[in-house]
CSV table of C-alpha atoms in Angstrom, one decimal:
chain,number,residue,atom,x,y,z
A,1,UNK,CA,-5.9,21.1,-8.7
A,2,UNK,CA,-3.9,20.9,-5.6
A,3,UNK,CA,-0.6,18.5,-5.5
A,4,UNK,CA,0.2,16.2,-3.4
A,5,UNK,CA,3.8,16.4,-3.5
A,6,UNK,CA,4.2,16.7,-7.2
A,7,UNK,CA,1.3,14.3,-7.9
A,8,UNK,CA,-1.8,15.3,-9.2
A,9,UNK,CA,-4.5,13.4,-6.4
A,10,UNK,CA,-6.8,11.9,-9.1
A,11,UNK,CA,-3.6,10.2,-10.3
A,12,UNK,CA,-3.3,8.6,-6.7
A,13,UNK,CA,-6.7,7.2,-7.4
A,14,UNK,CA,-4.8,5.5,-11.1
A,15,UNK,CA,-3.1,4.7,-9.1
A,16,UNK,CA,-4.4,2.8,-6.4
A,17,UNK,CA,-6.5,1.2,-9.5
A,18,UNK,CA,-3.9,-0.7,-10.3
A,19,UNK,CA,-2.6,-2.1,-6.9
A,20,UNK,CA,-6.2,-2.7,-6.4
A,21,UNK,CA,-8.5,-4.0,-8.9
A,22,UNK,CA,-11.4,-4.1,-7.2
A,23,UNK,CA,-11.0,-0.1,-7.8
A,24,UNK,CA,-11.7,-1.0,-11.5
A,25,UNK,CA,-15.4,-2.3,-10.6
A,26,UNK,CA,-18.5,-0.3,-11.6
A,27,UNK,CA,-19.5,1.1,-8.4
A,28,UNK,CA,-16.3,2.8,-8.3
A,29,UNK,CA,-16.4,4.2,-12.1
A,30,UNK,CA,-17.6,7.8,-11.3
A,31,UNK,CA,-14.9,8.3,-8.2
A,32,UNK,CA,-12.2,8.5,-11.6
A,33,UNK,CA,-14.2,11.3,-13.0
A,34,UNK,CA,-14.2,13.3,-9.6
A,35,UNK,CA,-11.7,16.4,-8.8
A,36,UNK,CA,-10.4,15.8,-5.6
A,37,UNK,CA,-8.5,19.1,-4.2
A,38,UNK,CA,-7.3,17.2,-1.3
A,39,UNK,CA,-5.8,13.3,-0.7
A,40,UNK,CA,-8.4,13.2,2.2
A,41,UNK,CA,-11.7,13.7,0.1
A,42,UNK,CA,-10.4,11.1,-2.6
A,43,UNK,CA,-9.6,9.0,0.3
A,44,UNK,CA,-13.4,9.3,1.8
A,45,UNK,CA,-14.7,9.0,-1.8
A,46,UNK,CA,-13.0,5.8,-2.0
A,47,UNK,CA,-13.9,4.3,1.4
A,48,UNK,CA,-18.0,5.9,1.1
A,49,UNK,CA,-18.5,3.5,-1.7
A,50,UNK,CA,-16.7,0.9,-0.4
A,51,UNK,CA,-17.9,0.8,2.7
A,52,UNK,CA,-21.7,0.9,1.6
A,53,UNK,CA,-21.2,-1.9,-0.7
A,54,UNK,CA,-20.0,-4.0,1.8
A,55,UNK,CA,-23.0,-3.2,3.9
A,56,UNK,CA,-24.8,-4.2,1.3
A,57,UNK,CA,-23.4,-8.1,1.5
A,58,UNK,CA,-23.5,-7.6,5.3
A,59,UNK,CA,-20.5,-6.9,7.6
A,60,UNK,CA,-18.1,-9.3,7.9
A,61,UNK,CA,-18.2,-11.1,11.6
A,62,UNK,CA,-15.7,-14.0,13.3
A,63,UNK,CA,-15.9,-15.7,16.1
A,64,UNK,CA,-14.5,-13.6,19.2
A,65,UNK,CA,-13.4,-15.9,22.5
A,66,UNK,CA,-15.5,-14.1,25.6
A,67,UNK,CA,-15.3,-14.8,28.9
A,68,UNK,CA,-18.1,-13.5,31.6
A,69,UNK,CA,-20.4,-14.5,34.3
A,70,UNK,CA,-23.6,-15.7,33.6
A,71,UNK,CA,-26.6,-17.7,35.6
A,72,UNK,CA,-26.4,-20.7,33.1
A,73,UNK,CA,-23.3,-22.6,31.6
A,74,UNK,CA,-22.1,-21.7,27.9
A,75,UNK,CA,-19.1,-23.4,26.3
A,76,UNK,CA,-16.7,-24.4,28.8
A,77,UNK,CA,-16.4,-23.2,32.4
A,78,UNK,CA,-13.7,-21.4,34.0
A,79,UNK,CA,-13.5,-23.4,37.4
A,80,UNK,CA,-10.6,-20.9,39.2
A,81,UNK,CA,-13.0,-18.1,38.0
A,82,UNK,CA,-16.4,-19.3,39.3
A,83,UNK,CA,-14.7,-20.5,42.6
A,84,UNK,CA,-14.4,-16.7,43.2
A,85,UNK,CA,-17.8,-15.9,42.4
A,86,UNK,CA,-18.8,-19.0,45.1
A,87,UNK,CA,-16.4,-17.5,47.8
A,88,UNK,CA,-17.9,-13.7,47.3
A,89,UNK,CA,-21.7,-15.7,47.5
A,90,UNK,CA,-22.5,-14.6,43.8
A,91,UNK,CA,-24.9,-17.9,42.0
A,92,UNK,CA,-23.3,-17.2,38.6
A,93,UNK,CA,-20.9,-19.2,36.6
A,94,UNK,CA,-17.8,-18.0,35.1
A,95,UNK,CA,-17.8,-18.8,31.4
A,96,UNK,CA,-15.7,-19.1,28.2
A,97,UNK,CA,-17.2,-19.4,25.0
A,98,UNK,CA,-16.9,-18.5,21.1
A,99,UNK,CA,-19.7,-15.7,19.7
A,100,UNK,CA,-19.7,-14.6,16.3
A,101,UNK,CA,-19.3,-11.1,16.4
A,102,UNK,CA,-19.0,-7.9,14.0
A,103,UNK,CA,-16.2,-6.6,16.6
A,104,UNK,CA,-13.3,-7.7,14.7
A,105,UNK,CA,-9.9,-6.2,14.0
A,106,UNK,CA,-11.0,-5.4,10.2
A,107,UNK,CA,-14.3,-4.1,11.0
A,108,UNK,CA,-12.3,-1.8,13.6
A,109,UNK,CA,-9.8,-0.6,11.7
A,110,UNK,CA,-12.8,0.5,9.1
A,111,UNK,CA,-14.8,2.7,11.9
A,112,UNK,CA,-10.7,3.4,13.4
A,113,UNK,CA,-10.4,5.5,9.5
A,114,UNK,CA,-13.9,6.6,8.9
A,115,UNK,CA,-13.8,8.3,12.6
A,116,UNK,CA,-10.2,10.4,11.8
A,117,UNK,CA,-11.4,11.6,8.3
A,118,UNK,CA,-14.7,13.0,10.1
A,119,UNK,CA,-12.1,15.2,12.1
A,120,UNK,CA,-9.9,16.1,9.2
A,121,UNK,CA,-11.2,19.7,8.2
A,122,UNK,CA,-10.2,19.0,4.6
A,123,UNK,CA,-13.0,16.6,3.9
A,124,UNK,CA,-16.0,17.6,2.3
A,125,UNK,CA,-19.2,17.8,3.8
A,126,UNK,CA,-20.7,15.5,1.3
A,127,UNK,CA,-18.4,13.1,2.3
A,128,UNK,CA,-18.9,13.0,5.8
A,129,UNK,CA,-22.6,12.6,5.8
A,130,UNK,CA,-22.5,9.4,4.0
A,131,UNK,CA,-19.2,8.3,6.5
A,132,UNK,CA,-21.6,9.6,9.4
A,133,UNK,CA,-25.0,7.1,8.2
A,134,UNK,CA,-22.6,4.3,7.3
A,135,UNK,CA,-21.0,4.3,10.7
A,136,UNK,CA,-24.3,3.6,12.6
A,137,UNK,CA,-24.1,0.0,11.1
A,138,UNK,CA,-20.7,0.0,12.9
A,139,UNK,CA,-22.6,1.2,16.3
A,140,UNK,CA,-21.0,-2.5,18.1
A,141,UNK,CA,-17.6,-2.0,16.6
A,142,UNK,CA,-14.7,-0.5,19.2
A,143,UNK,CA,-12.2,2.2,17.6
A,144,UNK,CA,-8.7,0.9,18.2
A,145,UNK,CA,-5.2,3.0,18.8
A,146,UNK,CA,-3.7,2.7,15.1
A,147,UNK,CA,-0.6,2.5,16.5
A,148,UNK,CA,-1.3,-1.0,17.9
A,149,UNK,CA,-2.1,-2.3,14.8
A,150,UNK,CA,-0.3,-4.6,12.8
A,151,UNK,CA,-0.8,-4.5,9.5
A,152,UNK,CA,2.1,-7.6,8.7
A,153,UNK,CA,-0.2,-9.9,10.9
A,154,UNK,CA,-3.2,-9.2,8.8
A,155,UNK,CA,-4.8,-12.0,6.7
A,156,UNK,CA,-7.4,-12.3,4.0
A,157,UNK,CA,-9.2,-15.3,2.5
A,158,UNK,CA,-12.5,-16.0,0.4
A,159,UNK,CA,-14.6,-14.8,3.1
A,160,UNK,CA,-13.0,-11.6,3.8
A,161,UNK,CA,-10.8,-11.1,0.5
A,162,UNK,CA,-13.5,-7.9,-0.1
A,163,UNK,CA,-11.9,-6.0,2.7
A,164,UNK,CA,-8.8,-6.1,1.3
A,165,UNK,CA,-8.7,-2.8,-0.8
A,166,UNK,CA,-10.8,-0.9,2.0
A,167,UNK,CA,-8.0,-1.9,4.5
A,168,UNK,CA,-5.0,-1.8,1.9
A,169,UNK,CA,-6.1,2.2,1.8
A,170,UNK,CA,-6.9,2.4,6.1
A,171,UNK,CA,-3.4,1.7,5.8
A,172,UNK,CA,-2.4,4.5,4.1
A,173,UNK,CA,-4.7,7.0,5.8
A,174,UNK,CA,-3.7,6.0,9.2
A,175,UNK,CA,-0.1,5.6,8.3
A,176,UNK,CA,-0.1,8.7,7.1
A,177,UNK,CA,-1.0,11.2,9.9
A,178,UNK,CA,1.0,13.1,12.2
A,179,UNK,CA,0.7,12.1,15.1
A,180,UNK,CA,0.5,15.1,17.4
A,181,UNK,CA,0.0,16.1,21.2
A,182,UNK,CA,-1.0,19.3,20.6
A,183,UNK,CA,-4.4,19.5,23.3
A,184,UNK,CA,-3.8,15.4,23.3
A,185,UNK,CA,-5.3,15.0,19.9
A,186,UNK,CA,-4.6,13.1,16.8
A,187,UNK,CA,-4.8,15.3,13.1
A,188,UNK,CA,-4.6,13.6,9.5
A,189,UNK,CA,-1.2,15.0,7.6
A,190,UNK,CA,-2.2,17.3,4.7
A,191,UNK,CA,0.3,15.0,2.7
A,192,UNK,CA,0.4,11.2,2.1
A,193,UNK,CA,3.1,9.6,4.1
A,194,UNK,CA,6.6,9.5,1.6
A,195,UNK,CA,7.0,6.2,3.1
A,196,UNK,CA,3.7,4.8,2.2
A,197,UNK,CA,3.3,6.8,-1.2
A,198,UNK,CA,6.5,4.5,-2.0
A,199,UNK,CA,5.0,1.1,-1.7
A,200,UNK,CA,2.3,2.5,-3.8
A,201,UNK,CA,4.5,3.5,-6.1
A,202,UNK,CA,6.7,0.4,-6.8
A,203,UNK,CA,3.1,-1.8,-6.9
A,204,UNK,CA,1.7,0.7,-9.6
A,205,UNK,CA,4.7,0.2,-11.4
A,206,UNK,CA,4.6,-3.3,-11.3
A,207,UNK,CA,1.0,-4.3,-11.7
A,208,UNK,CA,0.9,-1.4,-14.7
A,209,UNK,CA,3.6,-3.8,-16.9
A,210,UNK,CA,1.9,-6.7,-15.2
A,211,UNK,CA,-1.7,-5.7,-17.0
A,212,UNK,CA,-0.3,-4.0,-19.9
A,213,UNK,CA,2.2,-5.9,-20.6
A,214,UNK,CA,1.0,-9.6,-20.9
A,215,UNK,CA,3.8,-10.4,-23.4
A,216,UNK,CA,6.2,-9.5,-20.1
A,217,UNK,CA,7.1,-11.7,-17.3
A,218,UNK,CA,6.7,-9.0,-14.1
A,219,UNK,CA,7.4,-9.7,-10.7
A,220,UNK,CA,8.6,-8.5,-7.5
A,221,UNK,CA,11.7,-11.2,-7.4
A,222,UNK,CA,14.3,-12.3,-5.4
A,223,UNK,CA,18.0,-11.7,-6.6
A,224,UNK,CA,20.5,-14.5,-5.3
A,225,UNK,CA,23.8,-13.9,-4.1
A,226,UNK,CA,26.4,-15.0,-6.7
A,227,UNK,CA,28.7,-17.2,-3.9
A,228,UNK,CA,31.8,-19.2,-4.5
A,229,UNK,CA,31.4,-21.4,-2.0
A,230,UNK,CA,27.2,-21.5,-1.1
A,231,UNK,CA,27.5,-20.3,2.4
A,232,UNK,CA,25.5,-17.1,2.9
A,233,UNK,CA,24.7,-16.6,6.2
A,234,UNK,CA,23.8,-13.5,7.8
A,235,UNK,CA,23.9,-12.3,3.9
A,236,UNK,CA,20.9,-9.2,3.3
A,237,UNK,CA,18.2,-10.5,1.1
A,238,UNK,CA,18.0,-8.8,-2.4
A,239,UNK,CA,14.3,-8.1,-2.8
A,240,UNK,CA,13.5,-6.1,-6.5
A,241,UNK,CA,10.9,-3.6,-6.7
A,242,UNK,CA,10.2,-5.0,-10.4
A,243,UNK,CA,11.7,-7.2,-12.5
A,244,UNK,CA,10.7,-7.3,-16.2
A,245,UNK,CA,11.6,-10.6,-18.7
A,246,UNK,CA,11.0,-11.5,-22.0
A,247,UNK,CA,12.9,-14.4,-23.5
A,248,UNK,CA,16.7,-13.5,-22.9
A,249,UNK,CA,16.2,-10.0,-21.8
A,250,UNK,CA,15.6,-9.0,-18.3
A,251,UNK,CA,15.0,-5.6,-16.9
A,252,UNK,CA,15.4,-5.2,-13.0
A,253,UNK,CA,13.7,-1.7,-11.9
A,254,UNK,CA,14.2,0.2,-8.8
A,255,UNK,CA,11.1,2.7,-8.1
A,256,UNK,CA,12.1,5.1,-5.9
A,257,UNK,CA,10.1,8.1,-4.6
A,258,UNK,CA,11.9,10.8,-2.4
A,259,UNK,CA,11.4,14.6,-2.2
A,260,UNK,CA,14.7,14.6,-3.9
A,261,UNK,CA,16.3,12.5,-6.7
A,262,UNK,CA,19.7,13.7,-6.5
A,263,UNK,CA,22.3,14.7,-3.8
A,264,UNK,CA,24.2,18.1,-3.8
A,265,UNK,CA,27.1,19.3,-2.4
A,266,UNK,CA,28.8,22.8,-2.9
A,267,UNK,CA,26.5,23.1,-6.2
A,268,UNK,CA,27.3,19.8,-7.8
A,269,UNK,CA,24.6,17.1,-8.4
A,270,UNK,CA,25.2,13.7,-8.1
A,271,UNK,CA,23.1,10.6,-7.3
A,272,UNK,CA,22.4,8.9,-4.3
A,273,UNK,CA,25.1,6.5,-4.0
A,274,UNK,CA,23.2,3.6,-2.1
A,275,UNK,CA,20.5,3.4,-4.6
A,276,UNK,CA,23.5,3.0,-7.7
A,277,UNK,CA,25.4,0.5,-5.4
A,278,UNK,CA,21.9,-1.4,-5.0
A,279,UNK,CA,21.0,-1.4,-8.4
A,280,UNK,CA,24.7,-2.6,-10.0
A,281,UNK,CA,24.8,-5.8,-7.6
A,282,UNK,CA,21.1,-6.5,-8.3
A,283,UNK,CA,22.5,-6.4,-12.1
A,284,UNK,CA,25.5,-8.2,-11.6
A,285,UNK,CA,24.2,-11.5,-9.2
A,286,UNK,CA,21.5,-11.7,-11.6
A,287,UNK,CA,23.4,-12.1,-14.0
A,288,UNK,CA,25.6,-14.6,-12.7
A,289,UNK,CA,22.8,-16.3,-12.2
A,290,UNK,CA,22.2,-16.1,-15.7
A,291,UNK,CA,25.2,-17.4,-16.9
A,292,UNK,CA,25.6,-19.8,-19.6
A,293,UNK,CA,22.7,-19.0,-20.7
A,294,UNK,CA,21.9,-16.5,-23.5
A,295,UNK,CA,20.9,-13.4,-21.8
A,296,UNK,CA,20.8,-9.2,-21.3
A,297,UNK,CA,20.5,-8.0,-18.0
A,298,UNK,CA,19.6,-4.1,-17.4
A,299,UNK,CA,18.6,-1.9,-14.5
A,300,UNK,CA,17.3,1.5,-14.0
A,301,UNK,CA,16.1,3.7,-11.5
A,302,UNK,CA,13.1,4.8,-11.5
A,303,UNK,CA,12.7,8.0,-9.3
A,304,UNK,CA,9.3,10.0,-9.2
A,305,UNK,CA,9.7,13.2,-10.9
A,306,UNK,CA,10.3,16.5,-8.3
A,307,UNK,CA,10.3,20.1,-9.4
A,308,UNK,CA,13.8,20.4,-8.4
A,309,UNK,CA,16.3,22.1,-11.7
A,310,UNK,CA,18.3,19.1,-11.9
A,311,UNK,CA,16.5,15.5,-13.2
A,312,UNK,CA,18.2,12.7,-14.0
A,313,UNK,CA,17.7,11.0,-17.4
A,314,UNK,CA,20.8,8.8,-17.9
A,315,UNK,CA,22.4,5.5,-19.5
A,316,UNK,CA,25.5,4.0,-18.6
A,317,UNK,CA,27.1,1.0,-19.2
A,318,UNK,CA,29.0,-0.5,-16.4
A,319,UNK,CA,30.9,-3.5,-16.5
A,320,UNK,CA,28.9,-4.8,-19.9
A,321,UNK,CA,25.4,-3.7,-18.5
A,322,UNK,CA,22.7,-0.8,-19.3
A,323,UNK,CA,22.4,0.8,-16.2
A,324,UNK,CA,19.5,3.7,-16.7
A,325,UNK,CA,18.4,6.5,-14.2
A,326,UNK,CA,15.4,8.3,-15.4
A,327,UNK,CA,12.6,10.1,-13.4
A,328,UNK,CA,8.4,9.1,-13.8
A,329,UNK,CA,6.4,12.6,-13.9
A,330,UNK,CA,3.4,11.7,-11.7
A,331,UNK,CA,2.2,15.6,-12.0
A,332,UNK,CA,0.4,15.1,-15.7
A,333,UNK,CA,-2.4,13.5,-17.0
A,334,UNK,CA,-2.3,9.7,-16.8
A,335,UNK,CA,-1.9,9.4,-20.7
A,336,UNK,CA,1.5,11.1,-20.6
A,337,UNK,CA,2.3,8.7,-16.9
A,338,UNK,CA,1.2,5.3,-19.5
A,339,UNK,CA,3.3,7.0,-22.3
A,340,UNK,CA,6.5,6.9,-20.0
A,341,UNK,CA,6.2,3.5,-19.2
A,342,UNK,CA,5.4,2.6,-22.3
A,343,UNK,CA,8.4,4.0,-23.5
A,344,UNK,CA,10.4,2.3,-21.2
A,345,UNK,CA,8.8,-1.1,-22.6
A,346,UNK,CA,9.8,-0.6,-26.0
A,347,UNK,CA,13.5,1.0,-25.3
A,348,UNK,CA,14.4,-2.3,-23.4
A,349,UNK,CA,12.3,-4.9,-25.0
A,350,UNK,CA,10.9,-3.3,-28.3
A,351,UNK,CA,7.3,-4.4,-27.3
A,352,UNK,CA,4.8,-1.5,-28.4
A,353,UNK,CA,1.6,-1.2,-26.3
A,354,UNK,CA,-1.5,-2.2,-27.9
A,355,UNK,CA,-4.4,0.1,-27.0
């Protein structure tokens, strides 16, 4: 099976499962037993049963604000708009008024995807027949620039909450293609974007522990600043990738996925500074925020594993706290990924996983 980066691809799907439950669901059982030799066909996979069981249930549609000129009024009139149409002789009325419509910004996105992977040459055939018949339910639906797009701005509620794994992975598809001008085309990257593939890999991290785990507080928590006087402004916010607790014992974790988890220079390995800075003054203002209280504060991070010679699988203790790098091998069946984690569970909280 073909890597993605030193990933096997069905262990994107894992997981994706994770940061999305909805992946966990039935219709999406036999996907997991697939072998995908590209990211792109486990991508369609994904989106071919999604997308047909939200046909089922019916597109989802919002009302869209159109303005036009028509014979007869309809919602509110546009009075600087229709006095042109007078002057020019035209017996229509300019109009302004709400229509629900299946031409929304979710529904685009969704035909914005299905349309690049029907270009990309490393999806299967299979896959792009049942992309093809989907899309002609989508036949009122505009394709959008992905570039405009913005993802931060999105929303989802009880109406449209089941779009929200479909567009969670548009987002990764269309975030992660090269954008190229070769003959003024766009082309899908053979490789997920590093960028993207991180986000993924802090949330599998931390919904993993967060499912496995009950006995575990896990969340993605903010760190205060440890200040003598309470004025912080213009201060960075300290966001954690994941933060473990149990009782007195807390366990801040820093996922990080480069091509490379150490630096060199003139033969010599060392770590990337910034990320050790980072995760000692996470340590250190949590636990002053800690203090009087009974309490162990640790950190680690967590690096996804390369094939580079040099991996780093180290404890220190600095300044009274556990400080731990060690690397995730992501290129393995997800047993031996569990069993890592696992591990780390019981080293820094002795909790054993219960199958």
């Amino acid at each position: 099976m073909r890597q993605n980066r030193h990933i096997l691809i069905k262990n994107i799907y894992y997981m994706l499962s994770y940061a999305f439950q909805v992946l966990r669901q039935s219709n999406f059982v036999d996907v997991a037993t697939e072998e995908f030799d590209h990211a792109q066909n486990l991508f369609a996979a994904i989106l071919c049963k999604g997308i047909g069981a939200q046909l089922k249930q019916g597109l989802y549609r919002d009302y869209q604000t159109r303005k036009e000129g028509i014979p007869t009024m309809r919602g509110r009139i546009d009075m600087p708009g229709t006095t042109r149409y007078k002057i020019a002789r035209r017996q229509i009325l300019a109009c302004e008024y709400d229509e629900l419509s299946e031409n929304i910004l979710l529904n685009q996105i969704l035909k914005t995807t299905v349309m690049f992977l029907l270009k990309s040459c490393e999806v299967d055939v299979q896959y792009k027949d049942i992309l093809k018949r989907e899309m002609l339910y989508f036949s009122a639906v505009d394709v959008i620039e992905p570039s405009s797009i913005r993802w931060e701005r999105l929303r989802f509620h009880r109406n449209n909450q089941n779009y929200q794994m479909l567009i969670g992975l548009c987002q990764l598809i269309l975030q992660g293609m090269l954008m190229t001008t070769e003959h003024g085309e766009n082309r899908l990257a053979s490789f997920v974007d590093e960028q993207w593939m991180c986000r993924l890999y802090e949330k599998f991290i931390l919904e993993y522990y967060g499912r496995e785990f009950p006995e575990l507080h896990a969340a993605a928590s903010q760190i205060h600043w440890a200040l003598d006087d309470g004025i912080g402004t213009m201060l960075p916010i300290m966001q954690s990738d994941i933060m473990l607790s149990h009782h007195e014992t807390v366990l801040i974790i820093d996922a990080k996925y480069y091509a490379h988890t150490t630096q060199g220079r003139y033969g010599v390995h060392t770590l990337h500074s910034n990320n050790l800075y980072q995760i000692f003054t996470y340590v250190k203002n949590q636990e002053a925020e800690l203090a009087g209280k009974s309490h162990t504060v640790s950190g680690m991070l967590l690096y996804a594993h390369t094939d580079e010679a040099v991996q780093p699988n180290q404890s220190y203790q600095m300044s009274g706290n556990r400080i731990d790098v060690r690397t995730l091998d992501l290129n393995c069946e997800f047993a031996a990924i569990a069993e890592q984690l696992d591990q780390i569970a019981e080293d820094f909280f002795g909790i054993q996983h219960s199958a």
